[in-house]
Short mmCIF file of C-alpha atoms in Angstrom, two decimals:
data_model
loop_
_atom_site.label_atom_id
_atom_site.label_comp_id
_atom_site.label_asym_id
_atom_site.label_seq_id
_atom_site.Cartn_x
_atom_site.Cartn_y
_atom_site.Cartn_z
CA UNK A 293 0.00 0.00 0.00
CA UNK A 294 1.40 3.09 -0.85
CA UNK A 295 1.30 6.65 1.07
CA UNK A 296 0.30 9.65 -0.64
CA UNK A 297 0.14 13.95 0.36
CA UNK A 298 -2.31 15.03 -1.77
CA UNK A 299 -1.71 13.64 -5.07
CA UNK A 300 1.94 12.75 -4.90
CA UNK A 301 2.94 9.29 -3.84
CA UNK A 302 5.72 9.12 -1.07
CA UNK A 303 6.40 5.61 0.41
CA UNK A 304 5.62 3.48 -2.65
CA UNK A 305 4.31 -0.36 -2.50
CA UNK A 306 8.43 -1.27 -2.67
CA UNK A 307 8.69 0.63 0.95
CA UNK A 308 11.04 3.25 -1.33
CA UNK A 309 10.45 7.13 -0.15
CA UNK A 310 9.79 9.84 -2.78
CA UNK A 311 10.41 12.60 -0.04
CA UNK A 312 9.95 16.45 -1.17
CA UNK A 313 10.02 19.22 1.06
CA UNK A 314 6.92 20.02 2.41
CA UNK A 315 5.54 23.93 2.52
CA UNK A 316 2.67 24.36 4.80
CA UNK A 317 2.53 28.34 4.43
CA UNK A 318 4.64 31.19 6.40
CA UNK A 319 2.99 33.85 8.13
CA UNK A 320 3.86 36.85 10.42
CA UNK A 321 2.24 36.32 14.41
CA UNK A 322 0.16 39.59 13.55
CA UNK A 323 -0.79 38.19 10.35
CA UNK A 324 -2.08 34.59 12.51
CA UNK A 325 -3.46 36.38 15.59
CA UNK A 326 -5.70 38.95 13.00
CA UNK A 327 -7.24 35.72 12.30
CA UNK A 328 -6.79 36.94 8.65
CA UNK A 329 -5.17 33.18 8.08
CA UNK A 330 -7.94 30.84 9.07
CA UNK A 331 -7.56 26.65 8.66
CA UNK A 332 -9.31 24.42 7.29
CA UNK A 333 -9.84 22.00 10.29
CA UNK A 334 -8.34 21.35 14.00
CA UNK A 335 -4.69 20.31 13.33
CA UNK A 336 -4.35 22.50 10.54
CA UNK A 337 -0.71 24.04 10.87
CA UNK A 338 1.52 26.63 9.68
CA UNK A 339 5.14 28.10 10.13
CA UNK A 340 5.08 31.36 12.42
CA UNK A 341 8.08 33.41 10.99
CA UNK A 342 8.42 35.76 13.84
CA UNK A 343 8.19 32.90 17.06
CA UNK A 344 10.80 30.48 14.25
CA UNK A 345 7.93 27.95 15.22
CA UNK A 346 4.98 25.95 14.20
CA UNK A 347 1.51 26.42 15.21
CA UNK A 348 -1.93 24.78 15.08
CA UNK A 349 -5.41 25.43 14.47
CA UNK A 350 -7.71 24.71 16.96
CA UNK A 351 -11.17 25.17 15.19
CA UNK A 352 -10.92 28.68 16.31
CA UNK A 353 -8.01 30.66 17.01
CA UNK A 354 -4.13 29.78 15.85
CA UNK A 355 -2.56 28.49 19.17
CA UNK A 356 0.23 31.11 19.97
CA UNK A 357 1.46 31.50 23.12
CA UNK A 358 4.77 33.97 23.69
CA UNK A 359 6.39 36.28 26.19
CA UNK A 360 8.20 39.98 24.58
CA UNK A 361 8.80 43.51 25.75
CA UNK A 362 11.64 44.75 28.34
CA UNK A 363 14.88 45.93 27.10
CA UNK A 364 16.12 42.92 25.95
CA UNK A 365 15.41 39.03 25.00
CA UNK A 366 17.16 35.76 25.21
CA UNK A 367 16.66 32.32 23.53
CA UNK A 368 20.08 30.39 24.98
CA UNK A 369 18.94 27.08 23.65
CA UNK A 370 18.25 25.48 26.93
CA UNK A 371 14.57 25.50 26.27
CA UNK A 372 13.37 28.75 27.75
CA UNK A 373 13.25 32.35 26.23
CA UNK A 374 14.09 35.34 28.59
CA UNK A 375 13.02 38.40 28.52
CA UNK A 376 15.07 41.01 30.86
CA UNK A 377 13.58 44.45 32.35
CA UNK A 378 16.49 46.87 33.47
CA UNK A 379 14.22 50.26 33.23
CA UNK A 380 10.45 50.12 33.51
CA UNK A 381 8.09 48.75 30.93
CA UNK A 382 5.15 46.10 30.28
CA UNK A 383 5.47 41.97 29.67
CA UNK A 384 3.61 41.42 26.58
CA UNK A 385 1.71 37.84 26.98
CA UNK A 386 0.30 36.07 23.86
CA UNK A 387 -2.26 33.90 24.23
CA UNK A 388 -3.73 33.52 27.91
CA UNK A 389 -2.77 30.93 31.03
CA UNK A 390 1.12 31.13 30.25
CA UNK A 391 2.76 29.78 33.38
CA UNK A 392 6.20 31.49 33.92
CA UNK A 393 9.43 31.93 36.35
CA UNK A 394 10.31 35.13 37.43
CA UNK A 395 12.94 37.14 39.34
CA UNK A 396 12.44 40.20 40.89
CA UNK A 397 15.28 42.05 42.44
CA UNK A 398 14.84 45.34 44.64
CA UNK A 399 17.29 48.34 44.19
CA UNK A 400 20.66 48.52 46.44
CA UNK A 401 20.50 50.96 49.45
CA UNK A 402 22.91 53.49 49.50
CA UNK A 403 26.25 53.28 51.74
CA UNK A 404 26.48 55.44 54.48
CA UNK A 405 27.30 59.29 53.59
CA UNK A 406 29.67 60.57 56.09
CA UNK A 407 28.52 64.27 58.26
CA UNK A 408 30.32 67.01 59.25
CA UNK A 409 31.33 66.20 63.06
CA UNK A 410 34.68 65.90 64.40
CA UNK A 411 36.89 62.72 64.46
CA UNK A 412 36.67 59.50 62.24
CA UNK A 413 33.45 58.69 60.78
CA UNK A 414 33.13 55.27 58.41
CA UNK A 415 30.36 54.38 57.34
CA UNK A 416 28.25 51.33 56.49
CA UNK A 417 27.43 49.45 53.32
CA UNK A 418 23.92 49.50 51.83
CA UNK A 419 22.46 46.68 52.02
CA UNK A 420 20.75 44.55 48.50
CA UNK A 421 17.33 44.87 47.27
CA UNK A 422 15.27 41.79 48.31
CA UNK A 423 15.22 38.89 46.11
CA UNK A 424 11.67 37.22 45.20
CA UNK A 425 11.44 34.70 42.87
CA UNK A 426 8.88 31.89 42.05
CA UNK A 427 5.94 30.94 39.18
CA UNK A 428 2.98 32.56 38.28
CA UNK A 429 0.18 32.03 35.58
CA UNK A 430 -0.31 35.13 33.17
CA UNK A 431 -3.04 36.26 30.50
CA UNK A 432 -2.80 39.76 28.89
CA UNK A 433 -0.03 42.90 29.67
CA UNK A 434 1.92 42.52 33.12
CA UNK A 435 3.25 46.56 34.03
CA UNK A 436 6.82 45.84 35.31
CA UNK A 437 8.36 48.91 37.77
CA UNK A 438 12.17 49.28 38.17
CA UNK A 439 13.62 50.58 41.67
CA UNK A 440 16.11 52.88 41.58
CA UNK A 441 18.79 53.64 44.87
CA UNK A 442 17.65 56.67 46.63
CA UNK A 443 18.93 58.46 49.87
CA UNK A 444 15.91 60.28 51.88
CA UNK A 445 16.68 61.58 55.43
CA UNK A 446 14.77 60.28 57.62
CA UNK A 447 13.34 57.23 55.82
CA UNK A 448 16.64 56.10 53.83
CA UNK A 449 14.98 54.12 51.94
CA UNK A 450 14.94 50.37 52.58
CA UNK A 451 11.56 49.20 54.14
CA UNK A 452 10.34 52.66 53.93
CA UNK A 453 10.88 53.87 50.46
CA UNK A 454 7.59 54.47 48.68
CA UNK A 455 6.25 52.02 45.95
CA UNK A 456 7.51 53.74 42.64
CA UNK A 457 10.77 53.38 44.34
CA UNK A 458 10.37 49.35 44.73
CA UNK A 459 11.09 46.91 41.83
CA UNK A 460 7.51 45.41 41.11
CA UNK A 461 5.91 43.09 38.66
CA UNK A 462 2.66 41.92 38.57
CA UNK A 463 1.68 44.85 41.17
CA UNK A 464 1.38 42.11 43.87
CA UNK A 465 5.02 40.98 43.72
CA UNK A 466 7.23 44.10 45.15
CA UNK A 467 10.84 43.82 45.88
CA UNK A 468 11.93 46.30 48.63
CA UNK A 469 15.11 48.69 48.20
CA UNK A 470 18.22 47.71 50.02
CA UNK A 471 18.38 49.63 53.80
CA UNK A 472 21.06 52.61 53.36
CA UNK A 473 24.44 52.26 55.30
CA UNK A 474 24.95 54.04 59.06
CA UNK A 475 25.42 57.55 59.11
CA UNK A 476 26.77 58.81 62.20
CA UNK A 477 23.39 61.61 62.67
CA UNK A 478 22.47 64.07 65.47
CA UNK A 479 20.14 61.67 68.38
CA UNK A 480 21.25 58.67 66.37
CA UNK A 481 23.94 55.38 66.80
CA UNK A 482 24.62 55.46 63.65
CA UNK A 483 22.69 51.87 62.82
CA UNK A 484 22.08 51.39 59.52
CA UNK A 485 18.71 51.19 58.02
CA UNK A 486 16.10 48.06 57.31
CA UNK A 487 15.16 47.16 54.14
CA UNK A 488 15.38 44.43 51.36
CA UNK A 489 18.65 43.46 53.54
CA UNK A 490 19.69 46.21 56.01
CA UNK A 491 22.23 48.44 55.77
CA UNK A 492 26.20 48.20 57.74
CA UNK A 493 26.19 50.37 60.50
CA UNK A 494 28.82 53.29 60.91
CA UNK A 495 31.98 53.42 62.78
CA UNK A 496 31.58 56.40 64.60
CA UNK A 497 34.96 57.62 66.86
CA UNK A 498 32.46 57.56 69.85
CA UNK A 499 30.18 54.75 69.38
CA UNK A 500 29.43 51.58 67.37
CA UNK A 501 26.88 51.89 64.57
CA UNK A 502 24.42 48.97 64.70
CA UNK A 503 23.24 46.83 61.46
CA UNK A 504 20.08 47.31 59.64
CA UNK A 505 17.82 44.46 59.97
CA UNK A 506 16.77 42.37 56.64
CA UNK A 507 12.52 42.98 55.57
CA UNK A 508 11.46 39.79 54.31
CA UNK A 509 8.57 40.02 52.09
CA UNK A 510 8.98 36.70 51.41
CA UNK A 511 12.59 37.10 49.38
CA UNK A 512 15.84 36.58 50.14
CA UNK A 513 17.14 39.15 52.92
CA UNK A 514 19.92 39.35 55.84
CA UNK A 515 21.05 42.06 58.59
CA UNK A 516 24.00 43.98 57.86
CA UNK A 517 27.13 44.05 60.02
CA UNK A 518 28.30 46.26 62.96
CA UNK A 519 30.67 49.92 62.86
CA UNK A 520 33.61 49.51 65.29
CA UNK A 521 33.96 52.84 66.96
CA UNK A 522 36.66 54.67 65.36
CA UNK A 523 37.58 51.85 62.81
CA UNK A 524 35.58 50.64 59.82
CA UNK A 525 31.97 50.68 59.16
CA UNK A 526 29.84 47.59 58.99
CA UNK A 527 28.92 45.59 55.31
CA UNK A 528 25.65 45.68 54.32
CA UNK A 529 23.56 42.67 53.81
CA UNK A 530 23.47 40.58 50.45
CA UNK A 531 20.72 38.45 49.39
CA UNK A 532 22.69 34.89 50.98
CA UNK A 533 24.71 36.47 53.69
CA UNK A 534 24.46 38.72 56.09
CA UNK A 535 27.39 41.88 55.89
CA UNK A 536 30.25 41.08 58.24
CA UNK A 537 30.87 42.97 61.10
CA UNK A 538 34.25 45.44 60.94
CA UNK A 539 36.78 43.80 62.79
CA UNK A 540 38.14 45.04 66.09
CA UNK A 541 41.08 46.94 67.08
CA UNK A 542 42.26 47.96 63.32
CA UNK A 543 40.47 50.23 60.38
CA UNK A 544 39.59 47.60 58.00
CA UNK A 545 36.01 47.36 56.82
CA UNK A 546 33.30 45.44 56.98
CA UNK A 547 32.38 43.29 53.47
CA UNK A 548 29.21 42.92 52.31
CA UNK A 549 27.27 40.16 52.66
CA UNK A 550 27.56 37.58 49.23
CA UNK A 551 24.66 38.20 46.64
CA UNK A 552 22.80 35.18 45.33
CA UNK A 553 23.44 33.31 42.43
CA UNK A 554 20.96 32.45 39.84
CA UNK A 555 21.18 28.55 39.20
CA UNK A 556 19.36 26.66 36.84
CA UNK A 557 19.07 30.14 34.54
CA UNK A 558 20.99 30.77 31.32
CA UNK A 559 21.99 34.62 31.75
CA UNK A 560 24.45 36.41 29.50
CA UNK A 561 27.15 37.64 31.34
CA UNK A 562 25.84 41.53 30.38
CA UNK A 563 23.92 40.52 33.51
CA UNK A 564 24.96 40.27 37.11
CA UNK A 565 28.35 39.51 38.17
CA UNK A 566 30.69 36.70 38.48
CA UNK A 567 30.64 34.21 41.62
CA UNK A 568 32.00 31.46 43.29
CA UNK A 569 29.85 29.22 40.65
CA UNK A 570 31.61 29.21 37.39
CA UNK A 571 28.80 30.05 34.51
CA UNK A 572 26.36 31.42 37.04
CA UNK A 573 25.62 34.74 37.33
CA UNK A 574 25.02 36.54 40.96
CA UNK A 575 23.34 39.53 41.95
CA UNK A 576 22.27 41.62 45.02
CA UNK A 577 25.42 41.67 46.83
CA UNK A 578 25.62 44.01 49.52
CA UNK A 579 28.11 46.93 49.54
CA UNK A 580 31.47 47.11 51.65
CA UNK A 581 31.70 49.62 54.64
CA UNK A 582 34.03 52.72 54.31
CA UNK A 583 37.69 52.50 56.51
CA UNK A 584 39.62 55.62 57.76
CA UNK A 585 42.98 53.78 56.42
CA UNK A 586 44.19 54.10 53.10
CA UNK A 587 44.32 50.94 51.98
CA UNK A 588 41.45 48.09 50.71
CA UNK A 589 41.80 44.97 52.96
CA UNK A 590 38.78 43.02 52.03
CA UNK A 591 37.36 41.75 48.76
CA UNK A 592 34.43 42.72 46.98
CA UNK A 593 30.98 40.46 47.74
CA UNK A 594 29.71 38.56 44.56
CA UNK A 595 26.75 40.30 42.93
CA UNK A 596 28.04 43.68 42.51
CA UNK A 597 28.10 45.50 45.85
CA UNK A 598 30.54 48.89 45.84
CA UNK A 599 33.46 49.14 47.80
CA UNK A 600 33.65 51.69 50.48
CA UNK A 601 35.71 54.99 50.56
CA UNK A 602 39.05 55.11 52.81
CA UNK A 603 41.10 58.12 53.52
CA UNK A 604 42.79 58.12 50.33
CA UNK A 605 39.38 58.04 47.98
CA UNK A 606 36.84 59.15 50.13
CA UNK A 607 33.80 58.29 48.58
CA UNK A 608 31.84 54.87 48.51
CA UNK A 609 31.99 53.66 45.46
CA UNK A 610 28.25 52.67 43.69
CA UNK A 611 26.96 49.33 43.23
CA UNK A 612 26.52 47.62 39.73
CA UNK A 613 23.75 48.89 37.98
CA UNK A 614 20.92 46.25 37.22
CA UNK A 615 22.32 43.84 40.20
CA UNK A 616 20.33 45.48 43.33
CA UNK A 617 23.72 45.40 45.17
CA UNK A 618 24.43 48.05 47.71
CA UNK A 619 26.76 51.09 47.45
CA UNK A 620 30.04 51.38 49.31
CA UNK A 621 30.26 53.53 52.70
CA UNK A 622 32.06 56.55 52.95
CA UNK A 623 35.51 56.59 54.43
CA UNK A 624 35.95 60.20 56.35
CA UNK A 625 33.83 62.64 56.96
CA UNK A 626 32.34 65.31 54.60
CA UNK A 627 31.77 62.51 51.95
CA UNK A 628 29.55 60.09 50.28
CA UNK A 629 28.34 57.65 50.64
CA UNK A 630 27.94 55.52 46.91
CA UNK A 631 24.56 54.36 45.21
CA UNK A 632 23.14 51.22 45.47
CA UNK A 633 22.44 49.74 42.06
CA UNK A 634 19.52 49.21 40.00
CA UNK A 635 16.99 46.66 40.48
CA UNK A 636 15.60 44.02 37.09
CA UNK A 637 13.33 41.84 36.66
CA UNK A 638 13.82 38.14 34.65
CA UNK A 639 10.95 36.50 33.20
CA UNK A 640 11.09 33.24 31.18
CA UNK A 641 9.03 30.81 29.90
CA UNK A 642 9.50 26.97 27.94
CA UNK A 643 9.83 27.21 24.53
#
């Protein structure tokens, strides 16, 4: 018995193919979801040239399901395709039930800025923007908000900062900025702030600064570490570790506390930082406190925190953008204190 498409034979009675290639019609997504392409009958397919993908006819609609928008997109190969959110913008959802993995990392808090008083002042790390991630089921446009490090006397942000400050997607699923590091303030001990994880506290000449504590909306969050009075200031918290306290009895720093790394994804390395996982990449690391010495003891955390200031360079330095790592204390007074980075959001979905 022989096998036929249409009216050309291809097996034959001898069990010999005739194979041909086989066009069954190339369309744009817009083209299939204006319906202006209709089949036949259920099963009915065609090649989608914009998804690089088949899809069928279900008596009704072509079944297209697909996940676009942000700043950027990914399709590594290992079965998922990623779309990346590093300023704000909306998840475009085709098709309707789509179950998906997300991250959703908070903004860095900023590290410590140092006052005007007498004697040494070195302050804390900020501490990294909580870390949520999990699955969710989506139909239609998702908003997406990106937080952004800010420094706001009395609140400094962390727990506190207002909602258009907070990474969000969804609306339900908020990510809280990073607690700023200790400032040595009139009436205050210099503690660093809560948030996301808290900030390192400052190492006031007449008083220990106290860590932040971490705000766990359900993410990943830690403490940050303690000033020493008149030595370094405290690390802020990272998204796995808490930020070390400074040591005693010398000027070297706290270091932040390690970010987290994110297994299992395929992320290009214009994404979060390196780690102690080869091929994984880590964010929300929190940032290292500032030291009155001149020189850097300590390393930097994975997942992009800054490194503080020291007598030398004075200013914290800021923490890498898009990571939600904290910024680096300041080392002496009359400086600042640097900027926690940016917060992103990672959606994916199977292919």
């Amino acid at each position: 018995m022989a096998f036929k498409i249409g009216p050309s034979s291809v097996i034959g009675d001898t069990r010999n193919g005739a194979f041909n290639f086989l066009n069954v019609g190339a369309y744009t997504t817009s083209q299939l979801m204006s319906q202006t392409v209709t089949g036949t009958s259920v099963g009915d397919f065609v090649y989608d040239t914009d998804r690089d993908e088949l899809t069928f006819w279900d008596g009704t609609i072509w079944l297209i399901e697909d996940i676009s928008g942000g700043n950027a997109t990914f399709t590594p190969g290992d079965g998922y395709k990623y779309v990346f959110f590093t300023s704000p913008g909306t998840l475009t959802v085709t098709g309707s039930n789509l179950n998906v993995e997300y991250i959703v990392i908070g903004s860095g808090g900023y590290g410590g800025p140092a006052g005007t008083s007498q004697g040494t002042e070195s302050c804390g790390g900020g501490g990294a923007g909580e870390w949520r991630e999990g699955t969710t089921t989506l139909s239609g446009p998702q908003p997406v908000q990106i937080g952004v490090s800010s420094w706001s006397q009395p609140t400094r942000a962390g727990t506190n900062s207002p909602s258009d400050e907070r990474t969000t997607f969804l609306g339900p699923i908020s990510a809280y900025s990073g607690g700023a590091g200790g400032q040595r303030r009139p009436g205050s001990l210099a503690f660093g702030a809560p948030g996301g994880s808290g900030g390192g506290g400052c190492g006031w000449f007449l008083d220990n600064g106290g860590p932040g504590g971490g705000t766990n909306g359900t993410g990943f969050v830690n403490p940050g570490g303690y000033g020493r009075r008149g030595n370094g200031g405290g690390g802020g918290g990272g998204a796995s570790q808490a930020g070390l306290d400074a040591p005693t009895n010398n000027s070297a720093p706290g270091v932040g506390g390690q970010g987290r790394g994110a297994t299992q994804w395929t992320i290009p390395t214009s994404y979060g930082t390196d780690g102690p996982t080869p091929g994984v990449r880590y964010f929300a690391g929190g940032g290292n406190g500032g030291t009155p010495g001149n020189s850097f003891p300590n390393p930097l955390p994975a997942g992009g925190g800054g490194r503080g200031g020291r007598a030398q360079s004075k200013n914290g330095e800021a923490g890498t953008a898009n990571t939600g790592s904290g910024g680096g204390g300041a080392g002496i007074q009359n400086n600042s204190g640097g900027s926690g980075g940016s917060g992103i959001v990672i959606v994916r979905r199977l292919e």
